[in-house]
């Protein structure tokens, strides 16, 4: 529990720092949008090879700590914005892979994963809105990240991890469920860009962020208690129904429900690749980047509520197929 708490707080700090860098330093550049795309490519798509590397090295917490150090290093590099964006993205990816792999090693349950991933959204929000305050002292963010990385290495047995012997082979029949999980995450990323706009003009921005974050945490808890498939049906089925209603607080609740599936997909992918859990983690974060591409290209769809609801139900069908091992492990 102590390690999980440290990793979760570190997740908030890393994502807060990355957002502060972009919205308090790099946003002054004429090529800010390009830097943002390249940052996301490093932070998400590169997690697939980074996950394979982490699986092989067996040094998860040092891997995550190096990621914190790289994010800290990106702040003095803001005079070279392209380099700063790339270094920051690489550091973010390394932290997520190392931290996520350590959580997966420590428990074969969804709740710890939900707790670990949930603070990221809060960190991104705080870094975005609080960038002027956070960067008032130029050394504050780098120092915070150095301390965060050092905190990951305090304690016993932090330098060597209990990774399984590396194996990326899939048993016969498990390839399709893994593909389904990849498509679920890509679709989740795509839908997050427009499906859950509430139309509530006076709603504080922190409220949907908290719905997103708590959805991930609650999804992990319910996944362990009810089973992964049952939780998927409950969350996505209800989210789809709420999207048929006029925009408002029901849409906000659908955002909460929709994000409950994140720890379920991460856990099941790791179960399908028990000898390469970091690779499995990285594969699904790569899917997040794939789902972002239409938004980066200005092609994000604007659909009516029933179409969004249909896509959520499509996500449920894919997730049901991807959670085939739930009967064994759930």
PDB file of C-alpha atoms in Angstrom:
ATOM      1  CA  UNK A   1       0.000   0.000   0.000  1.00  0.00           C
ATOM      2  CA  UNK A   2       2.854   2.397   0.811  1.00  0.00           C
ATOM      3  CA  UNK A   3       4.505   1.767  -2.566  1.00  0.00           C
ATOM      4  CA  UNK A   4       1.186   2.242  -4.367  1.00  0.00           C
ATOM      5  CA  UNK A   5       0.635   5.545  -2.572  1.00  0.00           C
ATOM      6  CA  UNK A   6       4.102   6.793  -3.533  1.00  0.00           C
ATOM      7  CA  UNK A   7       3.631   5.750  -7.166  1.00  0.00           C
ATOM      8  CA  UNK A   8       0.196   7.385  -7.344  1.00  0.00           C
ATOM      9  CA  UNK A   9       1.463  10.680  -5.912  1.00  0.00           C
ATOM     10  CA  UNK A  10       4.426  10.486  -8.294  1.00  0.00           C
ATOM     11  CA  UNK A  11       1.998  10.003 -11.185  1.00  0.00           C
ATOM     12  CA  UNK A  12       0.202  13.215 -10.233  1.00  0.00           C
ATOM     13  CA  UNK A  13       3.502  15.105  -9.962  1.00  0.00           C
ATOM     14  CA  UNK A  14       4.889  13.874 -13.293  1.00  0.00           C
ATOM     15  CA  UNK A  15       1.737  14.674 -15.271  1.00  0.00           C
ATOM     16  CA  UNK A  16       1.379  18.036 -13.514  1.00  0.00           C
ATOM     17  CA  UNK A  17       4.949  18.941 -14.458  1.00  0.00           C
ATOM     18  CA  UNK A  18       4.462  17.905 -18.093  1.00  0.00           C
ATOM     19  CA  UNK A  19       1.316  20.022 -18.384  1.00  0.00           C
ATOM     20  CA  UNK A  20       3.030  22.987 -16.697  1.00  0.00           C
ATOM     21  CA  UNK A  21       5.927  22.745 -19.165  1.00  0.00           C
ATOM     22  CA  UNK A  22       3.594  22.926 -22.148  1.00  0.00           C
ATOM     23  CA  UNK A  23       1.125  25.500 -20.869  1.00  0.00           C
ATOM     24  CA  UNK A  24       3.630  27.666 -19.052  1.00  0.00           C
ATOM     25  CA  UNK A  25       6.730  27.511 -21.274  1.00  0.00           C
ATOM     26  CA  UNK A  26       6.342  25.813 -24.654  1.00  0.00           C
ATOM     27  CA  UNK A  27       2.994  27.468 -25.416  1.00  0.00           C
ATOM     28  CA  UNK A  28       4.950  30.596 -26.347  1.00  0.00           C
ATOM     29  CA  UNK A  29       6.352  28.874 -29.416  1.00  0.00           C
ATOM     30  CA  UNK A  30       4.784  29.225 -32.867  1.00  0.00           C
ATOM     31  CA  UNK A  31       5.211  25.451 -33.310  1.00  0.00           C
ATOM     32  CA  UNK A  32       3.520  24.550 -30.029  1.00  0.00           C
ATOM     33  CA  UNK A  33       1.008  22.197 -31.678  1.00  0.00           C
ATOM     34  CA  UNK A  34       3.760  20.224 -33.406  1.00  0.00           C
ATOM     35  CA  UNK A  35       5.660  19.926 -30.134  1.00  0.00           C
ATOM     36  CA  UNK A  36       2.497  18.687 -28.437  1.00  0.00           C
ATOM     37  CA  UNK A  37       1.989  15.957 -31.060  1.00  0.00           C
ATOM     38  CA  UNK A  38       5.624  14.849 -30.798  1.00  0.00           C
ATOM     39  CA  UNK A  39       5.444  14.888 -27.009  1.00  0.00           C
ATOM     40  CA  UNK A  40       2.380  12.630 -27.066  1.00  0.00           C
ATOM     41  CA  UNK A  41       4.072  10.308 -29.547  1.00  0.00           C
ATOM     42  CA  UNK A  42       6.975   9.883 -27.114  1.00  0.00           C
ATOM     43  CA  UNK A  43       4.804   9.752 -23.995  1.00  0.00           C
ATOM     44  CA  UNK A  44       2.297   7.208 -25.349  1.00  0.00           C
ATOM     45  CA  UNK A  45       3.367   5.457 -28.560  1.00  0.00           C
ATOM     46  CA  UNK A  46       6.932   4.909 -27.320  1.00  0.00           C
ATOM     47  CA  UNK A  47       5.623   3.086 -24.256  1.00  0.00           C
ATOM     48  CA  UNK A  48       5.402  -0.070 -26.362  1.00  0.00           C
ATOM     49  CA  UNK A  49       9.187  -0.408 -26.941  1.00  0.00           C
ATOM     50  CA  UNK A  50       9.827   1.094 -23.507  1.00  0.00           C
ATOM     51  CA  UNK A  51       7.617  -1.592 -21.978  1.00  0.00           C
ATOM     52  CA  UNK A  52       9.598  -4.313 -23.730  1.00  0.00           C
ATOM     53  CA  UNK A  53      12.823  -2.743 -22.459  1.00  0.00           C
ATOM     54  CA  UNK A  54      11.479  -2.530 -18.908  1.00  0.00           C
ATOM     55  CA  UNK A  55      10.374  -6.173 -19.033  1.00  0.00           C
ATOM     56  CA  UNK A  56      13.900  -7.171 -20.017  1.00  0.00           C
ATOM     57  CA  UNK A  57      15.780  -4.944 -17.543  1.00  0.00           C
ATOM     58  CA  UNK A  58      13.813  -5.880 -14.422  1.00  0.00           C
ATOM     59  CA  UNK A  59      14.491  -2.505 -12.774  1.00  0.00           C
ATOM     60  CA  UNK A  60      11.012  -0.999 -12.699  1.00  0.00           C
ATOM     61  CA  UNK A  61      11.345   1.665 -10.011  1.00  0.00           C
ATOM     62  CA  UNK A  62      14.750   2.894 -11.256  1.00  0.00           C
ATOM     63  CA  UNK A  63      13.218   2.971 -14.742  1.00  0.00           C
ATOM     64  CA  UNK A  64      10.392   5.174 -13.450  1.00  0.00           C
ATOM     65  CA  UNK A  65      12.861   7.324 -11.482  1.00  0.00           C
ATOM     66  CA  UNK A  66      14.933   7.959 -14.611  1.00  0.00           C
ATOM     67  CA  UNK A  67      11.698   9.058 -16.264  1.00  0.00           C
ATOM     68  CA  UNK A  68      11.182  11.617 -13.484  1.00  0.00           C
ATOM     69  CA  UNK A  69      14.748  12.839 -14.030  1.00  0.00           C
ATOM     70  CA  UNK A  70      14.173  13.283 -17.753  1.00  0.00           C
ATOM     71  CA  UNK A  71      11.020  15.315 -17.160  1.00  0.00           C
ATOM     72  CA  UNK A  72      13.026  17.473 -14.730  1.00  0.00           C
ATOM     73  CA  UNK A  73      15.733  17.879 -17.378  1.00  0.00           C
ATOM     74  CA  UNK A  74      13.200  19.156 -19.919  1.00  0.00           C
ATOM     75  CA  UNK A  75      12.678  22.417 -17.996  1.00  0.00           C
ATOM     76  CA  UNK A  76      16.223  23.785 -18.476  1.00  0.00           C
ATOM     77  CA  UNK A  77      15.914  22.812 -22.153  1.00  0.00           C
ATOM     78  CA  UNK A  78      12.974  25.110 -22.916  1.00  0.00           C
ATOM     79  CA  UNK A  79      15.304  27.329 -24.959  1.00  0.00           C
ATOM     80  CA  UNK A  80      15.299  24.358 -27.360  1.00  0.00           C
ATOM     81  CA  UNK A  81      11.556  23.620 -27.364  1.00  0.00           C
ATOM     82  CA  UNK A  82      11.635  20.624 -29.711  1.00  0.00           C
ATOM     83  CA  UNK A  83      14.282  18.911 -27.580  1.00  0.00           C
ATOM     84  CA  UNK A  84      12.401  19.812 -24.385  1.00  0.00           C
ATOM     85  CA  UNK A  85       9.195  18.272 -25.743  1.00  0.00           C
ATOM     86  CA  UNK A  86      10.932  15.052 -26.790  1.00  0.00           C
ATOM     87  CA  UNK A  87      12.830  14.653 -23.510  1.00  0.00           C
ATOM     88  CA  UNK A  88       9.692  15.391 -21.490  1.00  0.00           C
ATOM     89  CA  UNK A  89       7.656  12.868 -23.485  1.00  0.00           C
ATOM     90  CA  UNK A  90      10.308  10.179 -23.142  1.00  0.00           C
ATOM     91  CA  UNK A  91      10.512  10.780 -19.392  1.00  0.00           C
ATOM     92  CA  UNK A  92       6.741  10.627 -19.040  1.00  0.00           C
ATOM     93  CA  UNK A  93       6.627   7.339 -20.937  1.00  0.00           C
ATOM     94  CA  UNK A  94       9.408   5.806 -18.863  1.00  0.00           C
ATOM     95  CA  UNK A  95       7.714   6.768 -15.611  1.00  0.00           C
ATOM     96  CA  UNK A  96       4.365   5.307 -16.652  1.00  0.00           C
ATOM     97  CA  UNK A  97       5.855   2.032 -17.876  1.00  0.00           C
ATOM     98  CA  UNK A  98       8.082   1.548 -14.831  1.00  0.00           C
ATOM     99  CA  UNK A  99       5.370   2.500 -12.372  1.00  0.00           C
ATOM    100  CA  UNK A 100       2.626   0.554 -14.115  1.00  0.00           C
ATOM    101  CA  UNK A 101       4.764  -2.575 -14.396  1.00  0.00           C
ATOM    102  CA  UNK A 102       5.619  -2.395 -10.701  1.00  0.00           C
ATOM    103  CA  UNK A 103       1.928  -2.152  -9.782  1.00  0.00           C
ATOM    104  CA  UNK A 104       1.118  -5.108 -12.042  1.00  0.00           C
ATOM    105  CA  UNK A 105       3.872  -7.160 -10.413  1.00  0.00           C
ATOM    106  CA  UNK A 106       2.637  -6.390  -6.916  1.00  0.00           C
ATOM    107  CA  UNK A 107      -0.970  -7.437  -7.443  1.00  0.00           C
ATOM    108  CA  UNK A 108      -3.084  -9.435  -9.888  1.00  0.00           C
ATOM    109  CA  UNK A 109      -6.078  -7.243  -9.155  1.00  0.00           C
ATOM    110  CA  UNK A 110      -7.670  -4.241 -10.841  1.00  0.00           C
ATOM    111  CA  UNK A 111      -8.044  -1.944  -7.817  1.00  0.00           C
ATOM    112  CA  UNK A 112      -4.333  -1.028  -7.468  1.00  0.00           C
ATOM    113  CA  UNK A 113      -4.176  -0.238 -11.187  1.00  0.00           C
ATOM    114  CA  UNK A 114      -7.225   2.001 -10.857  1.00  0.00           C
ATOM    115  CA  UNK A 115      -5.620   3.858  -7.967  1.00  0.00           C
ATOM    116  CA  UNK A 116      -2.333   4.267  -9.842  1.00  0.00           C
ATOM    117  CA  UNK A 117      -3.782   5.609 -13.098  1.00  0.00           C
ATOM    118  CA  UNK A 118      -6.436   7.889 -11.590  1.00  0.00           C
ATOM    119  CA  UNK A 119      -4.251  10.821 -10.341  1.00  0.00           C
ATOM    120  CA  UNK A 120      -2.845  11.494 -13.812  1.00  0.00           C
ATOM    121  CA  UNK A 121      -5.891  13.446 -14.983  1.00  0.00           C
ATOM    122  CA  UNK A 122      -5.831  15.570 -11.840  1.00  0.00           C
ATOM    123  CA  UNK A 123      -2.137  16.279 -12.353  1.00  0.00           C
ATOM    124  CA  UNK A 124      -2.713  17.351 -15.957  1.00  0.00           C
ATOM    125  CA  UNK A 125      -5.486  19.709 -14.869  1.00  0.00           C
ATOM    126  CA  UNK A 126      -3.441  21.246 -12.054  1.00  0.00           C
ATOM    127  CA  UNK A 127      -0.435  21.691 -14.326  1.00  0.00           C
ATOM    128  CA  UNK A 128      -2.550  23.333 -17.019  1.00  0.00           C
ATOM    129  CA  UNK A 129      -4.468  25.831 -14.893  1.00  0.00           C
ATOM    130  CA  UNK A 130      -1.710  26.382 -12.350  1.00  0.00           C
ATOM    131  CA  UNK A 131       1.262  26.742 -14.720  1.00  0.00           C
ATOM    132  CA  UNK A 132       1.926  30.456 -13.929  1.00  0.00           C
ATOM    133  CA  UNK A 133       2.038  29.733 -10.191  1.00  0.00           C
ATOM    134  CA  UNK A 134       3.928  26.453 -10.471  1.00  0.00           C
ATOM    135  CA  UNK A 135       6.622  28.014 -12.661  1.00  0.00           C
ATOM    136  CA  UNK A 136       7.042  31.226 -10.675  1.00  0.00           C
ATOM    137  CA  UNK A 137      10.272  29.730  -9.334  1.00  0.00           C
ATOM    138  CA  UNK A 138      12.194  28.219 -12.249  1.00  0.00           C
ATOM    139  CA  UNK A 139      13.744  25.513 -10.080  1.00  0.00           C
ATOM    140  CA  UNK A 140      10.555  24.389  -8.297  1.00  0.00           C
ATOM    141  CA  UNK A 141       9.293  21.854 -10.840  1.00  0.00           C
ATOM    142  CA  UNK A 142      12.694  20.262 -11.554  1.00  0.00           C
ATOM    143  CA  UNK A 143      13.323  19.963  -7.814  1.00  0.00           C
ATOM    144  CA  UNK A 144       9.898  18.389  -7.255  1.00  0.00           C
ATOM    145  CA  UNK A 145      10.597  15.807  -9.947  1.00  0.00           C
ATOM    146  CA  UNK A 146      14.069  14.989  -8.632  1.00  0.00           C
ATOM    147  CA  UNK A 147      12.583  14.457  -5.171  1.00  0.00           C
ATOM    148  CA  UNK A 148       9.798  12.380  -6.702  1.00  0.00           C
ATOM    149  CA  UNK A 149      12.283  10.155  -8.493  1.00  0.00           C
ATOM    150  CA  UNK A 150      14.375   9.815  -5.340  1.00  0.00           C
ATOM    151  CA  UNK A 151      11.256   8.901  -3.358  1.00  0.00           C
ATOM    152  CA  UNK A 152      10.643   5.950  -5.661  1.00  0.00           C
ATOM    153  CA  UNK A 153      14.029   4.489  -4.692  1.00  0.00           C
ATOM    154  CA  UNK A 154      13.642   4.774  -0.920  1.00  0.00           C
ATOM    155  CA  UNK A 155      13.037   1.485   0.826  1.00  0.00           C
ATOM    156  CA  UNK A 156      14.067  -2.125   0.521  1.00  0.00           C
ATOM    157  CA  UNK A 157      14.374  -4.018  -2.759  1.00  0.00           C
ATOM    158  CA  UNK A 158      13.733  -0.983  -4.957  1.00  0.00           C
ATOM    159  CA  UNK A 159      16.600  -1.604  -7.384  1.00  0.00           C
ATOM    160  CA  UNK A 160      15.560  -5.072  -8.565  1.00  0.00           C
ATOM    161  CA  UNK A 161      12.039  -6.041  -9.625  1.00  0.00           C
ATOM    162  CA  UNK A 162      10.226  -9.355  -9.679  1.00  0.00           C
ATOM    163  CA  UNK A 163       9.506  -9.344 -13.401  1.00  0.00           C
ATOM    164  CA  UNK A 164       8.639 -12.699 -14.929  1.00  0.00           C
ATOM    165  CA  UNK A 165      11.105 -14.118 -17.468  1.00  0.00           C
ATOM    166  CA  UNK A 166      10.537 -12.195 -20.680  1.00  0.00           C
ATOM    167  CA  UNK A 167       8.174 -13.899 -23.116  1.00  0.00           C
ATOM    168  CA  UNK A 168       5.981 -12.194 -25.690  1.00  0.00           C
ATOM    169  CA  UNK A 169       4.445 -15.366 -27.064  1.00  0.00           C
ATOM    170  CA  UNK A 170       0.658 -15.663 -26.906  1.00  0.00           C
ATOM    171  CA  UNK A 171      -1.173 -18.954 -26.386  1.00  0.00           C
ATOM    172  CA  UNK A 172      -3.310 -20.002 -29.337  1.00  0.00           C
ATOM    173  CA  UNK A 173      -6.529 -17.993 -29.391  1.00  0.00           C
ATOM    174  CA  UNK A 174      -5.297 -15.129 -27.194  1.00  0.00           C
ATOM    175  CA  UNK A 175      -4.248 -12.871 -30.067  1.00  0.00           C
ATOM    176  CA  UNK A 176      -7.809 -11.793 -30.886  1.00  0.00           C
ATOM    177  CA  UNK A 177      -8.675 -10.755 -27.301  1.00  0.00           C
ATOM    178  CA  UNK A 178      -5.513  -8.646 -27.176  1.00  0.00           C
ATOM    179  CA  UNK A 179      -6.455  -6.970 -30.469  1.00  0.00           C
ATOM    180  CA  UNK A 180      -9.914  -6.278 -29.059  1.00  0.00           C
ATOM    181  CA  UNK A 181      -8.411  -4.642 -25.980  1.00  0.00           C
ATOM    182  CA  UNK A 182      -6.214  -2.466 -28.212  1.00  0.00           C
ATOM    183  CA  UNK A 183      -9.277  -1.359 -30.189  1.00  0.00           C
ATOM    184  CA  UNK A 184     -11.219  -0.663 -26.982  1.00  0.00           C
ATOM    185  CA  UNK A 185      -8.517   1.698 -25.731  1.00  0.00           C
ATOM    186  CA  UNK A 186      -8.149   3.425 -29.106  1.00  0.00           C
ATOM    187  CA  UNK A 187     -11.909   3.919 -29.232  1.00  0.00           C
ATOM    188  CA  UNK A 188     -11.938   5.200 -25.651  1.00  0.00           C
ATOM    189  CA  UNK A 189      -9.318   7.768 -26.572  1.00  0.00           C
ATOM    190  CA  UNK A 190     -11.302   8.854 -29.630  1.00  0.00           C
ATOM    191  CA  UNK A 191     -14.584   9.151 -27.737  1.00  0.00           C
ATOM    192  CA  UNK A 192     -13.019  11.141 -24.908  1.00  0.00           C
ATOM    193  CA  UNK A 193     -12.530  14.021 -27.335  1.00  0.00           C
ATOM    194  CA  UNK A 194     -16.229  14.799 -27.862  1.00  0.00           C
ATOM    195  CA  UNK A 195     -18.710  12.262 -26.579  1.00  0.00           C
ATOM    196  CA  UNK A 196     -18.890  13.625 -23.053  1.00  0.00           C
ATOM    197  CA  UNK A 197     -19.287  17.363 -23.534  1.00  0.00           C
ATOM    198  CA  UNK A 198     -21.924  18.272 -20.945  1.00  0.00           C
ATOM    199  CA  UNK A 199     -23.087  21.624 -22.267  1.00  0.00           C
ATOM    200  CA  UNK A 200     -22.976  22.969 -18.698  1.00  0.00           C
ATOM    201  CA  UNK A 201     -21.307  26.341 -19.219  1.00  0.00           C
ATOM    202  CA  UNK A 202     -20.852  27.153 -15.518  1.00  0.00           C
ATOM    203  CA  UNK A 203     -19.415  23.767 -14.573  1.00  0.00           C
ATOM    204  CA  UNK A 204     -15.916  24.114 -13.009  1.00  0.00           C
ATOM    205  CA  UNK A 205     -13.305  22.351 -15.109  1.00  0.00           C
ATOM    206  CA  UNK A 206     -12.141  20.314 -12.145  1.00  0.00           C
ATOM    207  CA  UNK A 207     -15.496  18.492 -11.901  1.00  0.00           C
ATOM    208  CA  UNK A 208     -15.240  16.441 -15.124  1.00  0.00           C
ATOM    209  CA  UNK A 209     -11.573  15.787 -14.316  1.00  0.00           C
ATOM    210  CA  UNK A 210     -12.565  14.314 -10.956  1.00  0.00           C
ATOM    211  CA  UNK A 211     -15.294  12.246 -12.630  1.00  0.00           C
ATOM    212  CA  UNK A 212     -12.687  10.860 -14.991  1.00  0.00           C
ATOM    213  CA  UNK A 213     -10.201  10.147 -12.205  1.00  0.00           C
ATOM    214  CA  UNK A 214     -12.656   8.591  -9.754  1.00  0.00           C
ATOM    215  CA  UNK A 215     -14.161   6.535 -12.550  1.00  0.00           C
ATOM    216  CA  UNK A 216     -10.829   4.788 -13.073  1.00  0.00           C
ATOM    217  CA  UNK A 217     -10.396   4.130  -9.349  1.00  0.00           C
ATOM    218  CA  UNK A 218     -13.946   2.871  -8.821  1.00  0.00           C
ATOM    219  CA  UNK A 219     -13.725   0.722 -11.941  1.00  0.00           C
ATOM    220  CA  UNK A 220     -10.798  -1.168 -10.461  1.00  0.00           C
ATOM    221  CA  UNK A 221     -12.594  -1.716  -7.163  1.00  0.00           C
ATOM    222  CA  UNK A 222     -15.785  -2.947  -8.833  1.00  0.00           C
ATOM    223  CA  UNK A 223     -13.811  -5.098 -11.244  1.00  0.00           C
ATOM    224  CA  UNK A 224     -12.357  -7.032  -8.316  1.00  0.00           C
ATOM    225  CA  UNK A 225     -15.696  -7.299  -6.537  1.00  0.00           C
ATOM    226  CA  UNK A 226     -18.106  -8.000  -9.421  1.00  0.00           C
ATOM    227  CA  UNK A 227     -15.793  -9.430 -12.057  1.00  0.00           C
ATOM    228  CA  UNK A 228     -14.337  -7.686 -15.079  1.00  0.00           C
ATOM    229  CA  UNK A 229     -17.069  -8.543 -17.572  1.00  0.00           C
ATOM    230  CA  UNK A 230     -19.892  -7.669 -15.198  1.00  0.00           C
ATOM    231  CA  UNK A 231     -18.275  -4.318 -14.426  1.00  0.00           C
ATOM    232  CA  UNK A 232     -17.825  -3.618 -18.135  1.00  0.00           C
ATOM    233  CA  UNK A 233     -21.506  -4.276 -18.842  1.00  0.00           C
ATOM    234  CA  UNK A 234     -22.640  -2.162 -15.898  1.00  0.00           C
ATOM    235  CA  UNK A 235     -20.392   0.796 -16.683  1.00  0.00           C
ATOM    236  CA  UNK A 236     -20.530   0.947 -20.480  1.00  0.00           C
ATOM    237  CA  UNK A 237     -24.161  -0.104 -20.771  1.00  0.00           C
ATOM    238  CA  UNK A 238     -25.278   2.639 -18.393  1.00  0.00           C
ATOM    239  CA  UNK A 239     -22.921   5.182 -19.991  1.00  0.00           C
ATOM    240  CA  UNK A 240     -24.454   4.469 -23.416  1.00  0.00           C
ATOM    241  CA  UNK A 241     -27.979   4.899 -22.064  1.00  0.00           C
ATOM    242  CA  UNK A 242     -27.097   8.240 -20.465  1.00  0.00           C
ATOM    243  CA  UNK A 243     -25.670   9.545 -23.736  1.00  0.00           C
ATOM    244  CA  UNK A 244     -29.153   9.203 -25.256  1.00  0.00           C
ATOM    245  CA  UNK A 245     -30.415  11.855 -22.834  1.00  0.00           C
ATOM    246  CA  UNK A 246     -30.030  15.626 -23.326  1.00  0.00           C
ATOM    247  CA  UNK A 247     -26.600  16.967 -22.452  1.00  0.00           C
ATOM    248  CA  UNK A 248     -26.154  17.759 -18.779  1.00  0.00           C
ATOM    249  CA  UNK A 249     -25.325  16.034 -15.519  1.00  0.00           C
ATOM    250  CA  UNK A 250     -26.213  12.649 -16.979  1.00  0.00           C
ATOM    251  CA  UNK A 251     -23.434  13.145 -19.527  1.00  0.00           C
ATOM    252  CA  UNK A 252     -21.082  13.939 -16.676  1.00  0.00           C
ATOM    253  CA  UNK A 253     -22.008  10.678 -14.955  1.00  0.00           C
ATOM    254  CA  UNK A 254     -21.517   8.820 -18.233  1.00  0.00           C
ATOM    255  CA  UNK A 255     -17.944  10.156 -18.303  1.00  0.00           C
ATOM    256  CA  UNK A 256     -17.403   8.651 -14.844  1.00  0.00           C
ATOM    257  CA  UNK A 257     -18.838   5.307 -15.952  1.00  0.00           C
ATOM    258  CA  UNK A 258     -16.964   5.222 -19.246  1.00  0.00           C
ATOM    259  CA  UNK A 259     -13.574   5.563 -17.568  1.00  0.00           C
ATOM    260  CA  UNK A 260     -14.235   2.681 -15.210  1.00  0.00           C
ATOM    261  CA  UNK A 261     -12.959   0.321 -17.892  1.00  0.00           C
ATOM    262  CA  UNK A 262      -9.360   1.601 -17.969  1.00  0.00           C
ATOM    263  CA  UNK A 263      -7.956  -0.626 -15.192  1.00  0.00           C
ATOM    264  CA  UNK A 264      -9.932  -3.562 -16.592  1.00  0.00           C
ATOM    265  CA  UNK A 265      -8.228  -3.359 -19.980  1.00  0.00           C
ATOM    266  CA  UNK A 266      -4.765  -2.892 -18.460  1.00  0.00           C
ATOM    267  CA  UNK A 267      -5.166  -5.854 -16.123  1.00  0.00           C
ATOM    268  CA  UNK A 268      -6.510  -8.197 -18.780  1.00  0.00           C
ATOM    269  CA  UNK A 269      -3.752  -7.291 -21.238  1.00  0.00           C
ATOM    270  CA  UNK A 270      -1.180  -8.129 -18.571  1.00  0.00           C
ATOM    271  CA  UNK A 271      -2.912 -11.452 -17.938  1.00  0.00           C
ATOM    272  CA  UNK A 272      -2.747 -12.272 -21.634  1.00  0.00           C
ATOM    273  CA  UNK A 273       0.997 -11.454 -21.645  1.00  0.00           C
ATOM    274  CA  UNK A 274       2.181 -12.573 -18.192  1.00  0.00           C
ATOM    275  CA  UNK A 275       5.788 -12.729 -19.368  1.00  0.00           C
ATOM    276  CA  UNK A 276       5.685  -9.198 -20.797  1.00  0.00           C
ATOM    277  CA  UNK A 277       3.423  -7.078 -18.609  1.00  0.00           C
ATOM    278  CA  UNK A 278       5.308  -3.893 -19.395  1.00  0.00           C
ATOM    279  CA  UNK A 279       4.898  -4.599 -23.101  1.00  0.00           C
ATOM    280  CA  UNK A 280       1.174  -5.155 -22.559  1.00  0.00           C
ATOM    281  CA  UNK A 281       0.921  -1.863 -20.647  1.00  0.00           C
ATOM    282  CA  UNK A 282       2.793  -0.077 -23.417  1.00  0.00           C
ATOM    283  CA  UNK A 283       0.658  -1.646 -26.128  1.00  0.00           C
ATOM    284  CA  UNK A 284      -2.499  -0.144 -24.657  1.00  0.00           C
ATOM    285  CA  UNK A 285      -0.960   3.279 -24.106  1.00  0.00           C
ATOM    286  CA  UNK A 286       0.120   3.150 -27.741  1.00  0.00           C
ATOM    287  CA  UNK A 287      -3.573   2.570 -28.519  1.00  0.00           C
ATOM    288  CA  UNK A 288      -4.354   5.798 -26.647  1.00  0.00           C
ATOM    289  CA  UNK A 289      -2.098   7.660 -29.062  1.00  0.00           C
ATOM    290  CA  UNK A 290      -3.781   6.028 -32.061  1.00  0.00           C
ATOM    291  CA  UNK A 291      -7.128   7.271 -30.757  1.00  0.00           C
ATOM    292  CA  UNK A 292      -5.738  10.806 -30.438  1.00  0.00           C
ATOM    293  CA  UNK A 293      -4.639  11.041 -34.074  1.00  0.00           C
ATOM    294  CA  UNK A 294      -7.980  12.239 -35.506  1.00  0.00           C
ATOM    295  CA  UNK A 295      -8.015  15.089 -32.978  1.00  0.00           C
ATOM    296  CA  UNK A 296      -4.441  16.042 -33.817  1.00  0.00           C
ATOM    297  CA  UNK A 297      -5.430  16.182 -37.483  1.00  0.00           C
ATOM    298  CA  UNK A 298      -8.525  18.265 -36.788  1.00  0.00           C
ATOM    299  CA  UNK A 299     -10.759  15.346 -37.763  1.00  0.00           C
ATOM    300  CA  UNK A 300     -12.465  14.673 -34.435  1.00  0.00           C
ATOM    301  CA  UNK A 301     -16.066  13.660 -35.231  1.00  0.00           C
ATOM    302  CA  UNK A 302     -19.051  15.732 -34.092  1.00  0.00           C
ATOM    303  CA  UNK A 303     -21.864  13.207 -33.660  1.00  0.00           C
ATOM    304  CA  UNK A 304     -25.356  13.152 -32.169  1.00  0.00           C
ATOM    305  CA  UNK A 305     -25.909  11.468 -28.830  1.00  0.00           C
ATOM    306  CA  UNK A 306     -27.281   8.231 -30.285  1.00  0.00           C
ATOM    307  CA  UNK A 307     -24.148   7.821 -32.441  1.00  0.00           C
ATOM    308  CA  UNK A 308     -21.876   8.301 -29.435  1.00  0.00           C
ATOM    309  CA  UNK A 309     -24.001   5.795 -27.522  1.00  0.00           C
ATOM    310  CA  UNK A 310     -23.607   3.318 -30.372  1.00  0.00           C
ATOM    311  CA  UNK A 311     -19.830   3.686 -30.272  1.00  0.00           C
ATOM    312  CA  UNK A 312     -19.852   3.085 -26.513  1.00  0.00           C
ATOM    313  CA  UNK A 313     -21.834  -0.114 -27.103  1.00  0.00           C
ATOM    314  CA  UNK A 314     -19.309  -1.092 -29.776  1.00  0.00           C
ATOM    315  CA  UNK A 315     -16.627  -0.560 -27.155  1.00  0.00           C
ATOM    316  CA  UNK A 316     -18.571  -2.839 -24.806  1.00  0.00           C
ATOM    317  CA  UNK A 317     -18.732  -5.584 -27.436  1.00  0.00           C
ATOM    318  CA  UNK A 318     -15.009  -5.373 -28.065  1.00  0.00           C
ATOM    319  CA  UNK A 319     -14.266  -5.347 -24.357  1.00  0.00           C
ATOM    320  CA  UNK A 320     -16.486  -8.374 -23.757  1.00  0.00           C
ATOM    321  CA  UNK A 321     -14.455 -10.262 -26.357  1.00  0.00           C
ATOM    322  CA  UNK A 322     -11.184  -8.985 -24.907  1.00  0.00           C
ATOM    323  CA  UNK A 323     -12.067 -10.067 -21.368  1.00  0.00           C
ATOM    324  CA  UNK A 324     -12.256 -13.717 -22.312  1.00  0.00           C
ATOM    325  CA  UNK A 325      -9.969 -14.733 -19.449  1.00  0.00           C
ATOM    326  CA  UNK A 326     -12.288 -13.169 -16.868  1.00  0.00           C
ATOM    327  CA  UNK A 327     -13.861 -16.546 -16.208  1.00  0.00           C
ATOM    328  CA  UNK A 328     -10.452 -17.890 -15.208  1.00  0.00           C
ATOM    329  CA  UNK A 329      -9.020 -14.983 -13.249  1.00  0.00           C
ATOM    330  CA  UNK A 330     -11.899 -12.725 -12.264  1.00  0.00           C
TER     331      UNK A 330
END
